[in-house]
Amino acid sequence: MTKLDIVIAPQPVLKAPTTPVEGVDDALRRLLDDMLETMYAAPGIGLAAPQVGVSKRVCVVDVAGKDERPAPLFLVNPTILMAADEHETAEEGCLSLPEIYAEVERPLAVKVGYLDRDGEPRELEADGLLARCLQHEIDHLDGVLFVDHLSLLKRKMLLRKLAKLQRAKQRAS
Ligand code: GNR
Ligand code: NI
């Protein structure tokens, strides 16, 4: 397996809607495995293909705590089939927006349809952190970042902060 480089905003690949996958083959499984390794190394609880520069409709998720057994999910062509009417606000971060955090309101629970790593159709009902993470990843596959759920003013402020942090990092390297 190979750890991939994570794309940082504002790179255009993060804003582009992805292409659905035609079928699950060995090459796609390799991408999924590399994404999982990249996500664990980051570390993060989810990673979408655009975040490694690949505009395909696939993502990986594992919300297990560090003292729990790993519970990786590989999602090919995921879509939200149902979302709860009740919403909840919680803090989010993103590997493509390092050191930027904000409160985001989302449906509390979702039902997601997808193909698994073997190309088998599946459905998953989730709430809590898993529901939030699935929505965050599916947003990435539609070219949406968590800051896009915030007011224009807040988004501008956070993206300026990110640019400043990235400039400082560049100068230090
Ligand atoms: O690691 C991550 N943590 C996180 C926390 C709250 C809501 C969503 C996430 S996903 C994020 C990794 C990431 O950027 N996935 O796209
Ligand atoms: Ni993200």
Coordinates of N, CA, C and O and ligand atoms in Angstrom, one line a residue:
M1 N 0.8 -1.2 0.0 CA 0.0 0.0 0.0 C 0.9 1.2 0.0 O 2.0 1.2 0.4
T2 N 0.3 2.3 -0.5 CA 1.1 3.6 -0.6 C 0.3 4.7 0.0 O -0.9 4.8 -0.2
K3 N 1.0 5.5 0.8 CA 0.4 6.7 1.4 C 0.4 7.8 0.3 O 1.5 8.0 -0.3
L4 N -0.7 8.4 0.1 CA -0.8 9.4 -1.0 C -0.7 10.8 -0.4 O -0.9 11.0 0.8
D5 N -0.5 11.8 -1.2 CA -0.4 13.2 -0.8 C -1.8 13.7 -0.7 O -2.7 13.5 -1.6
I6 N -2.1 14.5 0.3 CA -3.5 15.1 0.5 C -3.5 16.5 -0.1 O -2.6 17.3 0.2
V7 N -4.5 16.7 -0.9 CA -4.7 18.0 -1.6 C -5.3 19.0 -0.6 O -6.3 18.7 0.1
I8 N -4.7 20.2 -0.5 CA -5.2 21.3 0.4 C -5.9 22.3 -0.4 O -5.5 22.7 -1.6
A9 N -7.0 22.9 0.1 CA -7.8 23.9 -0.5 C -6.9 25.2 -0.7 O -6.0 25.3 0.2
P10 N -7.1 26.0 -1.7 CA -8.2 26.0 -2.7 C -7.7 25.3 -4.0 O -7.6 26.0 -5.0
Q11 N -7.6 24.0 -4.0 CA -7.2 23.3 -5.3 C -8.5 23.0 -6.0 O -9.4 22.5 -5.4
P12 N -8.6 23.2 -7.3 CA -9.8 23.0 -8.1 C -10.4 21.6 -8.0 O -11.7 21.5 -8.0
V13 N -9.6 20.6 -7.8 CA -10.1 19.2 -7.8 C -11.1 19.1 -6.6 O -12.0 18.2 -6.6
L14 N -10.9 19.9 -5.6 CA -11.8 19.8 -4.4 C -13.2 20.4 -4.6 O -14.1 20.1 -3.9
K15 N -13.3 21.2 -5.7 CA -14.6 21.9 -6.0 C -15.3 21.2 -7.1 O -16.5 21.6 -7.4
A16 N -14.7 20.2 -7.8 CA -15.3 19.6 -8.9 C -16.2 18.4 -8.5 O -15.7 17.5 -7.7
P17 N -17.4 18.3 -9.0 CA -18.2 17.0 -8.8 C -17.4 15.9 -9.4 O -16.8 16.0 -10.5
T18 N -17.5 14.7 -8.7 CA -16.7 13.5 -9.2 C -17.5 12.7 -10.2 O -18.7 12.8 -10.3
T19 N -16.8 11.8 -10.9 CA -17.4 10.9 -11.8 C -17.7 9.6 -11.2 O -16.9 9.0 -10.5
P20 N -19.0 9.1 -11.3 CA -19.3 7.8 -10.7 C -18.4 6.7 -11.3 O -18.0 6.8 -12.5
V21 N -18.1 5.7 -10.5 CA -17.3 4.6 -11.0 C -18.1 3.6 -11.7 O -19.3 3.3 -11.4
E22 N -17.6 3.0 -12.8 CA -18.3 2.1 -13.7 C -18.4 0.7 -13.1 O -19.4 0.0 -13.2
G23 N -17.3 0.2 -12.5 CA -17.3 -1.1 -11.8 C -16.1 -1.2 -10.9 O -15.1 -0.4 -11.0
V24 N -16.2 -2.1 -9.9 CA -15.1 -2.2 -8.9 C -14.1 -3.2 -9.4 O -14.4 -4.4 -9.5
D25 N -12.9 -2.8 -9.8 CA -11.8 -3.7 -10.3 C -10.6 -3.5 -9.3 O -10.7 -2.8 -8.3
D26 N -9.6 -4.3 -9.6 CA -8.4 -4.3 -8.8 C -7.8 -2.9 -8.7 O -7.3 -2.6 -7.6
A27 N -7.8 -2.2 -9.8 CA -7.2 -0.9 -9.7 C -7.9 0.0 -8.8 O -7.3 0.8 -8.0
L28 N -9.3 -0.1 -8.8 CA -10.0 0.8 -7.8 C -9.8 0.3 -6.4 O -9.7 1.1 -5.5
R29 N -9.7 -1.0 -6.2 CA -9.4 -1.5 -4.8 C -8.1 -1.0 -4.3 O -7.9 -0.7 -3.2
R30 N -7.1 -1.0 -5.2 CA -5.8 -0.4 -4.8 C -5.9 1.0 -4.4 O -5.4 1.4 -3.4
L31 N -6.7 1.8 -5.2 CA -6.9 3.2 -4.8 C -7.6 3.3 -3.4 O -7.1 4.1 -2.5
L32 N -8.6 2.5 -3.2 CA -9.3 2.5 -1.9 C -8.4 2.1 -0.7 O -8.4 2.7 0.3
D33 N -7.5 1.1 -1.0 CA -6.6 0.7 0.1 C -5.5 1.8 0.4 O -5.2 2.0 1.5
D34 N -5.1 2.4 -0.7 CA -4.1 3.5 -0.5 C -4.8 4.7 0.2 O -4.1 5.4 1.0
M35 N -6.0 5.0 -0.1 CA -6.8 6.0 0.6 C -6.9 5.7 2.1 O -6.8 6.6 2.9
L36 N -7.2 4.4 2.4 CA -7.4 4.0 3.8 C -6.0 4.2 4.5 O -6.0 4.8 5.6
E37 N -4.9 3.8 3.9 CA -3.6 4.0 4.6 C -3.3 5.5 4.8 O -2.9 5.9 5.9
T38 N -3.7 6.3 3.8 CA -3.5 7.7 3.8 C -4.3 8.4 5.0 O -3.8 9.2 5.7
M39 N -5.6 7.9 5.1 CA -6.5 8.4 6.1 C -6.0 8.0 7.5 O -5.9 8.9 8.4
Y40 N -5.6 6.8 7.7 CA -5.1 6.3 9.0 C -3.8 7.1 9.4 O -3.6 7.5 10.6
A41 N -2.9 7.4 8.4 CA -1.7 8.0 8.7 C -1.9 9.5 9.1 O -1.1 10.1 9.8
A42 N -3.0 10.1 8.5 CA -3.1 11.6 8.6 C -3.1 12.1 10.1 O -2.3 13.1 10.3
P43 N -3.8 11.6 11.1 CA -4.9 10.7 11.0 C -6.2 11.4 10.8 O -6.4 12.5 11.1
G44 N -7.2 10.7 10.2 CA -8.5 11.2 10.0 C -9.6 10.1 10.1 O -9.2 8.9 10.1
I45 N -10.8 10.4 10.1 CA -11.9 9.5 10.2 C -12.6 9.2 8.9 O -13.5 8.4 8.8
G46 N -12.2 10.0 7.8 CA -12.8 9.8 6.5 C -11.8 10.4 5.5 O -11.0 11.2 5.8
L47 N -12.0 10.0 4.2 CA -11.2 10.5 3.1 C -11.9 10.3 1.8 O -12.3 9.1 1.5
A48 N -12.0 11.3 1.0 CA -12.7 11.2 -0.3 C -11.7 11.3 -1.4 O -10.7 12.0 -1.2
A49 N -11.9 10.7 -2.5 CA -10.9 10.6 -3.6 C -10.4 12.0 -4.0 O -9.2 12.1 -4.3
P50 N -11.3 13.0 -4.2 CA -10.7 14.3 -4.6 C -9.6 14.8 -3.7 O -8.7 15.6 -4.1
Q51 N -9.6 14.4 -2.4 CA -8.6 14.8 -1.4 C -7.2 14.2 -1.7 O -6.2 14.6 -1.2
V52 N -7.2 13.2 -2.6 CA -5.9 12.7 -3.1 C -5.8 12.9 -4.6 O -5.0 12.3 -5.3
G53 N -6.6 13.9 -5.1 CA -6.4 14.4 -6.5 C -7.1 13.5 -7.5 O -6.9 13.7 -8.7
V54 N -8.0 12.6 -7.0 CA -8.7 11.7 -8.0 C -10.2 12.0 -8.0 O -10.8 11.9 -7.0
S55 N -10.7 12.5 -9.1 CA -12.1 12.9 -9.2 C -13.0 11.8 -9.5 O -13.8 11.7 -10.5
K56 N -13.0 10.8 -8.6 CA -13.9 9.6 -8.7 C -14.8 9.6 -7.5 O -14.4 10.0 -6.4
R57 N -16.0 9.0 -7.7 CA -17.0 9.0 -6.6 C -16.8 7.9 -5.6 O -17.6 6.9 -5.5
V58 N -15.7 7.9 -4.9 CA -15.4 6.9 -3.9 C -14.8 7.6 -2.6 O -14.1 8.7 -2.7
C59 N -15.0 7.0 -1.5 CA -14.5 7.5 -0.2 C -14.3 6.3 0.8 O -14.8 5.2 0.5
V60 N -13.5 6.6 1.8 CA -13.3 5.6 2.9 C -13.6 6.3 4.2 O -13.4 7.5 4.3
V61 N -14.0 5.5 5.1 CA -14.4 6.0 6.5 C -14.1 5.0 7.5 O -14.2 3.8 7.3
D62 N -13.6 5.5 8.7 CA -13.5 4.6 9.9 C -13.6 5.5 11.1 O -12.6 6.3 11.4
V63 N -14.7 5.5 11.8 CA -14.9 6.3 12.9 C -14.6 5.6 14.3 O -14.8 6.2 15.3
A64 N -14.0 4.4 14.2 CA -13.6 3.7 15.4 C -12.6 4.5 16.2 O -11.7 5.1 15.6
G65 N -12.7 4.5 17.5 CA -11.7 5.2 18.4 C -10.4 4.5 18.3 O -10.3 3.3 17.9
K66 N -9.4 5.1 18.8 CA -8.0 4.5 18.7 C -7.8 3.3 19.6 O -6.9 2.5 19.3
D67 N -8.7 3.2 20.6 CA -8.6 1.9 21.4 C -9.6 0.9 21.0 O -9.7 -0.2 21.6
E68 N -10.3 1.2 19.9 CA -11.3 0.2 19.4 C -10.7 -0.6 18.2 O -9.7 -0.1 17.6
R69 N -11.3 -1.7 17.8 CA -10.9 -2.4 16.7 C -11.2 -1.6 15.4 O -12.3 -1.0 15.3
P70 N -10.3 -1.6 14.4 CA -10.6 -0.8 13.2 C -11.9 -1.3 12.5 O -12.2 -2.5 12.5
A71 N -12.6 -0.3 11.9 CA -13.9 -0.7 11.3 C -13.9 0.1 10.0 O -14.8 1.0 9.8
P72 N -13.0 -0.2 9.0 CA -13.0 0.5 7.7 C -14.2 0.3 6.9 O -14.8 -0.8 6.8
L73 N -14.7 1.3 6.3 CA -15.8 1.3 5.3 C -15.3 1.8 4.0 O -14.6 2.9 3.9
F74 N -15.5 1.1 2.9 CA -15.2 1.5 1.5 C -16.5 1.8 0.8 O -17.3 0.9 0.7
L75 N -16.6 3.0 0.3 CA -17.9 3.4 -0.3 C -17.7 3.8 -1.7 O -17.0 4.8 -2.0
V76 N -18.2 3.1 -2.7 CA -18.2 3.4 -4.1 C -19.5 3.9 -4.5 O -20.6 3.3 -4.2
N77 N -19.5 5.0 -5.2 CA -20.8 5.7 -5.7 C -21.8 5.9 -4.6 O -23.0 5.6 -4.8
P78 N -21.4 6.4 -3.4 CA -22.3 6.5 -2.3 C -23.3 7.7 -2.6 O -23.0 8.7 -3.2
T79 N -24.6 7.4 -2.2 CA -25.6 8.5 -2.2 C -26.4 8.5 -1.0 O -26.6 7.4 -0.4
I80 N -26.9 9.6 -0.6 CA -27.8 9.7 0.6 C -29.2 9.4 0.1 O -29.8 10.1 -0.7
L81 N -29.7 8.3 0.7 CA -31.1 7.9 0.3 C -32.1 8.5 1.1 O -33.2 8.8 0.7
M82 N -31.8 8.8 2.4 CA -32.7 9.4 3.3 C -31.9 10.2 4.4 O -30.8 9.7 4.8
A83 N -32.5 11.3 4.8 CA -31.9 12.1 5.9 C -32.9 12.4 6.9 O -34.1 12.7 6.5
A84 N -32.6 12.4 8.2 CA -33.5 12.7 9.2 C -33.9 14.2 9.2 O -33.1 15.0 8.7
D85 N -35.1 14.4 9.6 CA -35.6 15.8 9.7 C -34.8 16.6 10.7 O -34.6 17.8 10.6
E86 N -34.5 15.9 11.8 CA -33.8 16.6 12.9 C -32.4 16.8 12.5 O -31.7 16.0 12.0
H87 N -31.9 18.0 12.9 CA -30.5 18.4 12.6 C -29.8 18.6 13.9 O -30.4 18.7 15.0
E88 N -28.4 18.6 13.8 CA -27.6 18.7 14.9 C -26.3 19.5 14.5 O -25.9 19.4 13.4
T89 N -25.8 20.3 15.4 CA -24.6 21.1 15.1 C -23.5 20.5 15.9 O -23.6 20.2 17.0
A90 N -22.3 20.3 15.2 CA -21.1 19.8 15.8 C -19.9 20.4 15.1 O -20.0 20.7 13.9
E91 N -18.8 20.4 15.8 CA -17.5 20.9 15.2 C -17.0 19.9 14.1 O -17.0 18.7 14.3
E92 N -16.5 20.4 13.0 CA -15.9 19.6 12.0 C -14.5 20.2 11.6 O -14.3 21.4 11.8
G93 N -13.7 19.3 11.1 CA -12.4 19.6 10.6 C -12.3 18.9 9.3 O -13.2 18.1 8.9
C94 N -11.3 19.2 8.5 CA -11.1 18.5 7.2 C -9.6 18.4 6.9 O -8.9 19.4 7.1
L95 N -9.1 17.3 6.4 CA -7.7 17.1 6.1 C -7.3 18.1 5.0 O -6.1 18.4 4.8
S96 N -8.2 18.6 4.2 CA -7.9 19.5 3.1 C -8.0 21.0 3.5 O -7.7 21.9 2.7
L97 N -8.4 21.2 4.8 CA -8.5 22.5 5.4 C -7.7 22.4 6.7 O -8.4 22.6 7.8
P98 N -6.4 22.1 6.7 CA -5.7 21.8 8.0 C -5.8 23.0 9.0 O -5.6 24.1 8.6
E99 N -6.1 22.6 10.2 CA -6.2 23.6 11.4 C -7.4 24.5 11.3 O -7.4 25.5 12.0
I100 N -8.3 24.2 10.5 CA -9.6 25.0 10.4 C -10.7 24.2 10.9 O -10.9 23.0 10.6
Y101 N -11.5 24.8 11.9 CA -12.6 24.0 12.5 C -13.8 25.0 12.6 O -13.6 26.2 12.8
A102 N -15.0 24.4 12.5 CA -16.2 25.2 12.6 C -17.3 24.3 12.9 O -17.3 23.1 12.6
E103 N -18.3 24.9 13.5 CA -19.6 24.2 13.8 C -20.4 24.1 12.6 O -20.6 25.1 11.9
V104 N -20.9 22.9 12.2 CA -21.7 22.7 11.0 C -23.0 22.0 11.4 O -23.0 21.0 12.2
E105 N -24.1 22.5 10.9 CA -25.4 21.8 11.1 C -25.7 20.8 10.0 O -25.6 21.1 8.8
R106 N -26.1 19.6 10.4 CA -26.4 18.5 9.5 C -27.5 17.7 10.0 O -27.7 17.6 11.2
P107 N -28.2 16.9 9.1 CA -29.2 15.9 9.6 C -28.5 15.0 10.6 O -27.3 14.6 10.4
L108 N -29.2 14.6 11.6 CA -28.7 13.8 12.7 C -28.4 12.3 12.3 O -27.5 11.6 12.8
A109 N -29.2 11.9 11.3 CA -29.1 10.5 10.8 C -29.3 10.4 9.3 O -30.0 11.3 8.8
V110 N -28.7 9.4 8.7 CA -28.8 9.3 7.2 C -28.9 7.8 6.9 O -28.4 6.9 7.6
K111 N -29.5 7.5 5.7 CA -29.3 6.2 5.1 C -28.6 6.4 3.8 O -28.9 7.3 3.0
V112 N -27.5 5.6 3.6 CA -26.6 5.8 2.5 C -26.6 4.5 1.6 O -26.6 3.4 2.2
G113 N -26.7 4.6 0.3 CA -26.6 3.5 -0.6 C -25.3 3.6 -1.3 O -24.8 4.7 -1.6
Y114 N -24.6 2.4 -1.5 CA -23.3 2.4 -2.1 C -22.9 1.0 -2.6 O -23.6 0.1 -2.3
L115 N -21.8 0.9 -3.3 CA -21.2 -0.4 -3.6 C -20.1 -0.6 -2.7 O -19.3 0.3 -2.4
D116 N -19.9 -1.8 -2.1 CA -18.8 -2.1 -1.2 C -17.5 -2.4 -2.0 O -17.5 -2.3 -3.3
R117 N -16.4 -2.8 -1.4 CA -15.1 -3.1 -2.0 C -15.2 -4.2 -3.0 O -14.3 -4.4 -3.8
D118 N -16.3 -5.1 -2.9 CA -16.4 -6.2 -3.8 C -17.5 -5.8 -4.9 O -17.8 -6.7 -5.7
G119 N -17.9 -4.6 -4.9 CA -18.9 -4.2 -5.9 C -20.3 -4.6 -5.6 O -21.2 -4.5 -6.4
E120 N -20.5 -5.0 -4.4 CA -21.9 -5.4 -3.9 C -22.7 -4.2 -3.5 O -22.2 -3.4 -2.7
P121 N -24.0 -4.1 -3.9 CA -24.8 -3.0 -3.4 C -25.1 -3.1 -2.0 O -25.4 -4.3 -1.5
R122 N -25.0 -2.1 -1.2 CA -25.3 -2.1 0.2 C -26.0 -0.8 0.6 O -26.0 0.2 -0.1
E123 N -26.7 -0.9 1.8 CA -27.3 0.3 2.4 C -26.8 0.3 3.9 O -26.6 -0.8 4.5
L124 N -26.6 1.5 4.4 CA -26.1 1.7 5.7 C -26.9 2.8 6.4 O -27.1 3.9 5.8
E125 N -27.4 2.5 7.6 CA -28.1 3.6 8.3 C -27.2 4.0 9.5 O -26.6 3.2 10.2
A126 N -27.0 5.3 9.6 CA -26.0 5.8 10.6 C -26.6 7.0 11.3 O -27.4 7.7 10.8
D127 N -26.1 7.1 12.5 CA -26.3 8.4 13.3 C -25.0 8.8 13.9 O -24.0 8.2 13.7
G128 N -25.1 9.8 14.7 CA -23.9 10.3 15.4 C -22.7 10.7 14.5 O -22.9 11.2 13.4
L129 N -21.5 10.4 15.0 CA -20.3 10.8 14.2 C -20.2 10.1 12.8 O -19.8 10.8 11.9
L130 N -20.7 8.9 12.7 CA -20.6 8.2 11.4 C -21.5 8.9 10.4 O -21.1 9.1 9.3
A131 N -22.7 9.3 10.9 CA -23.7 10.0 10.0 C -23.0 11.3 9.5 O -23.1 11.7 8.3
R132 N -22.4 12.0 10.4 CA -21.7 13.3 10.1 C -20.6 13.1 9.1 O -20.4 13.8 8.1
C133 N -19.8 12.1 9.4 CA -18.6 11.8 8.5 C -19.1 11.4 7.1 O -18.5 11.9 6.1
L134 N -20.1 10.5 7.0 CA -20.6 10.1 5.7 C -21.1 11.3 4.9 O -20.8 11.4 3.7
Q135 N -21.8 12.2 5.6 CA -22.3 13.4 4.9 C -21.1 14.3 4.4 O -21.1 14.9 3.3
H136 N -20.1 14.4 5.3 CA -18.9 15.2 5.0 C -18.2 14.6 3.7 O -17.8 15.4 2.8
E137 N -18.1 13.3 3.7 CA -17.4 12.7 2.6 C -18.2 12.8 1.3 O -17.7 13.0 0.2
I138 N -19.5 12.5 1.4 CA -20.4 12.6 0.2 C -20.4 14.0 -0.3 O -20.4 14.3 -1.5
D139 N -20.4 15.0 0.6 CA -20.2 16.4 0.1 C -18.9 16.6 -0.7 O -19.0 17.2 -1.8
H140 N -17.8 16.0 -0.2 CA -16.6 16.1 -1.0 C -16.8 15.6 -2.4 O -16.2 16.1 -3.4
L141 N -17.5 14.5 -2.6 CA -17.7 13.9 -3.9 C -18.6 14.7 -4.8 O -18.6 14.5 -6.0
D142 N -19.3 15.7 -4.2 CA -20.1 16.7 -4.9 C -19.4 18.0 -5.0 O -20.0 19.0 -5.4
G143 N -18.1 18.0 -4.6 CA -17.4 19.3 -4.7 C -17.7 20.3 -3.6 O -17.5 21.5 -3.8
V144 N -18.2 19.8 -2.5 CA -18.6 20.7 -1.4 C -17.7 20.5 -0.2 O -17.4 19.3 0.2
L145 N -17.2 21.5 0.4 CA -16.4 21.5 1.6 C -17.2 22.0 2.8 O -18.2 22.7 2.6
F146 N -16.8 21.6 4.0 CA -17.7 21.9 5.2 C -17.9 23.4 5.3 O -18.9 23.9 5.8
V147 N -16.9 24.2 4.9 CA -17.0 25.7 5.0 C -18.1 26.2 4.1 O -18.6 27.3 4.3
D148 N -18.5 25.4 3.1 CA -19.6 25.8 2.2 C -20.9 25.8 2.9 O -21.9 26.4 2.3
H149 N -21.0 25.2 4.0 CA -22.3 25.2 4.8 C -22.4 26.4 5.7 O -23.4 26.6 6.4
L150 N -21.3 27.3 5.8 CA -21.3 28.4 6.7 C -21.7 29.7 5.9 O -21.8 29.7 4.7
S151 N -21.9 30.8 6.6 CA -22.2 32.1 6.0 C -21.0 32.5 5.1 O -19.8 32.0 5.3
L152 N -21.2 33.3 4.1 CA -20.2 33.8 3.2 C -19.1 34.5 4.0 O -17.9 34.2 3.8
L153 N -19.5 35.2 5.0 CA -18.5 36.0 5.8 C -17.6 35.0 6.6 O -16.4 35.1 6.6
K154 N -18.2 34.0 7.2 CA -17.5 33.0 8.0 C -16.5 32.2 7.1 O -15.4 31.9 7.5
R155 N -17.1 31.8 6.0 CA -16.3 31.0 5.0 C -15.0 31.8 4.6 O -13.9 31.3 4.5
K156 N -15.3 33.1 4.2 CA -14.2 33.9 3.7 C -13.1 34.1 4.8 O -11.9 34.0 4.6
M157 N -13.6 34.3 6.1 CA -12.6 34.4 7.2 C -11.8 33.2 7.4 O -10.6 33.2 7.5
L158 N -12.4 32.0 7.3 CA -11.7 30.7 7.5 C -10.8 30.4 6.4 O -9.7 29.9 6.6
L159 N -11.2 30.7 5.1 CA -10.3 30.5 4.0 C -9.1 31.4 4.0 O -8.0 31.0 3.6
R160 N -9.3 32.7 4.5 CA -8.2 33.6 4.6 C -7.2 33.1 5.7 O -6.0 33.2 5.5
K161 N -7.8 32.6 6.8 CA -6.9 32.0 7.9 C -6.1 30.8 7.3 O -4.9 30.7 7.6
L162 N -6.8 30.0 6.5 CA -6.1 28.8 5.9 C -4.9 29.3 5.0 O -3.8 28.8 5.1
A163 N -5.2 30.3 4.2 CA -4.2 30.8 3.3 C -3.0 31.3 4.1 O -1.8 31.1 3.7
K164 N -3.3 32.0 5.2 CA -2.2 32.6 6.0 C -1.4 31.5 6.7 O -0.2 31.5 6.7
L165 N -2.1 30.5 7.2 CA -1.4 29.3 7.8 C -0.5 28.6 6.8 O 0.6 28.2 7.1
Q166 N -1.0 28.5 5.6 CA -0.3 27.8 4.5 C 0.9 28.6 4.1 O 2.0 28.0 3.8
R167 N 0.8 29.9 4.1 CA 1.9 30.8 3.7 C 3.0 30.6 4.8 O 4.2 30.5 4.5
A168 N 2.6 30.6 6.0 CA 3.6 30.5 7.2 C 4.3 29.2 7.1 O 5.5 29.1 7.3
K169 N 3.5 28.1 6.7 CA 4.1 26.8 6.6 C 5.1 26.7 5.5 O 6.2 26.1 5.6
Q170 N 4.7 27.4 4.4 CA 5.6 27.4 3.2 C 6.9 28.1 3.5 O 8.0 27.6 3.2
R171 N 6.8 29.2 4.3 CA 8.1 30.0 4.6 C 9.0 29.2 5.5 O 10.2 29.3 5.5
A172 N 8.3 28.4 6.4 CA 9.1 27.6 7.4 C 9.8 26.4 6.8 O 10.7 25.8 7.4
S173 N 9.4 26.0 5.6 CA 9.9 24.8 5.0 C 11.0 25.0 4.0 O 11.4 26.1 3.7
Ligands
GNR1 O1 -10.8 13.5 10.2 C1 -11.9 14.1 10.0 N1 -12.6 14.4 11.1 C2 -13.9 14.9 11.0 C3 -14.5 15.4 12.1 C4 -15.8 15.9 12.0 C5 -16.5 15.8 10.9 C6 -16.0 15.3 9.7 C7 -14.7 14.8 9.8 S1 -13.9 14.2 8.3 C8 -12.3 14.5 8.6 C9 -11.4 13.9 7.5 C10 -11.7 14.5 6.2 O2 -11.4 15.6 5.8 N2 -12.5 13.8 5.4 O3 -12.9 14.3 4.2
NI2 NI -12.9 16.5 4.5

